[in-house]
XYZ file of C-alpha atoms in Angstrom:
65
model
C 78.923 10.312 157.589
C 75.707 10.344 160.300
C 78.217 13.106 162.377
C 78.261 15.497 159.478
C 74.592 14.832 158.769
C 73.871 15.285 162.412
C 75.195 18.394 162.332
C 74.050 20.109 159.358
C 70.843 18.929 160.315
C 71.308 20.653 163.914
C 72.592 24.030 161.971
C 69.745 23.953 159.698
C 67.124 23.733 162.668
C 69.183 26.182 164.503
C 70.194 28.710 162.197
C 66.573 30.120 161.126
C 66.049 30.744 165.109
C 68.891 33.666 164.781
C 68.167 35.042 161.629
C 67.155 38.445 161.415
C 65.774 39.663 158.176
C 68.457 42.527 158.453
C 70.514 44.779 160.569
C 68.533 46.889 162.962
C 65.342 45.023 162.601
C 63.648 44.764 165.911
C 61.119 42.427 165.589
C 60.370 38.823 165.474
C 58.643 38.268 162.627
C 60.884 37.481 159.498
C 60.833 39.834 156.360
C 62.627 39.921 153.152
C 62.573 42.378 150.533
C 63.930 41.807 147.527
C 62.710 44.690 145.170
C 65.351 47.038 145.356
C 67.867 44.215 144.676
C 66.580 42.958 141.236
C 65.926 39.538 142.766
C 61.986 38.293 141.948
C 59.736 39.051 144.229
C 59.186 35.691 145.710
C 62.052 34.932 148.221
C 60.349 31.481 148.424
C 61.495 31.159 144.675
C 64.537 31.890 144.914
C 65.739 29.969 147.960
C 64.100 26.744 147.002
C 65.659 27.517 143.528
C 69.159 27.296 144.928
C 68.199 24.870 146.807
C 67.771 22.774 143.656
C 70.821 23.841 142.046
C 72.961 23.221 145.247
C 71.356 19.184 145.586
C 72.401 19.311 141.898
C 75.720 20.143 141.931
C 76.329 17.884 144.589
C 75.059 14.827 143.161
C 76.847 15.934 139.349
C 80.079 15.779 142.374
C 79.076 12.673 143.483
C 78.577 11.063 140.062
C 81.960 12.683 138.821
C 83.572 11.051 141.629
């Protein structure tokens, strides 16, 4: 159990390092833009919104278990 958490917590720390906010982009900085999508305007929102539902789903897994 500590290897797998060891290593998601290695990909999460890692994987925000190589993002780019989409093909082509050039810069550094990271930008997302949901308008033309019909996501809500706050990216924050939504990814600490399935955030929730994922820690949700796998402690309803846990409990089913």
């Amino acid at each position: 159990m500590k290897t797998a958490r060891r290593f998601l917590t290695a990909l999460l720390v890692t994987l925000p390092s190589l993002a780019q906010a989409h093909p082509g982009h050039d810069g550094h900085e990271l930008t997302w833009d949901f308008h033309g999508h019909g996501l809500w305007d706050n990216p924050l929102t939504l990814i600490i919104g399935g955030l929730c539902a994922a820690a949700l789903a796998y402690r309803f897994a846990q409990k089913r278990r």
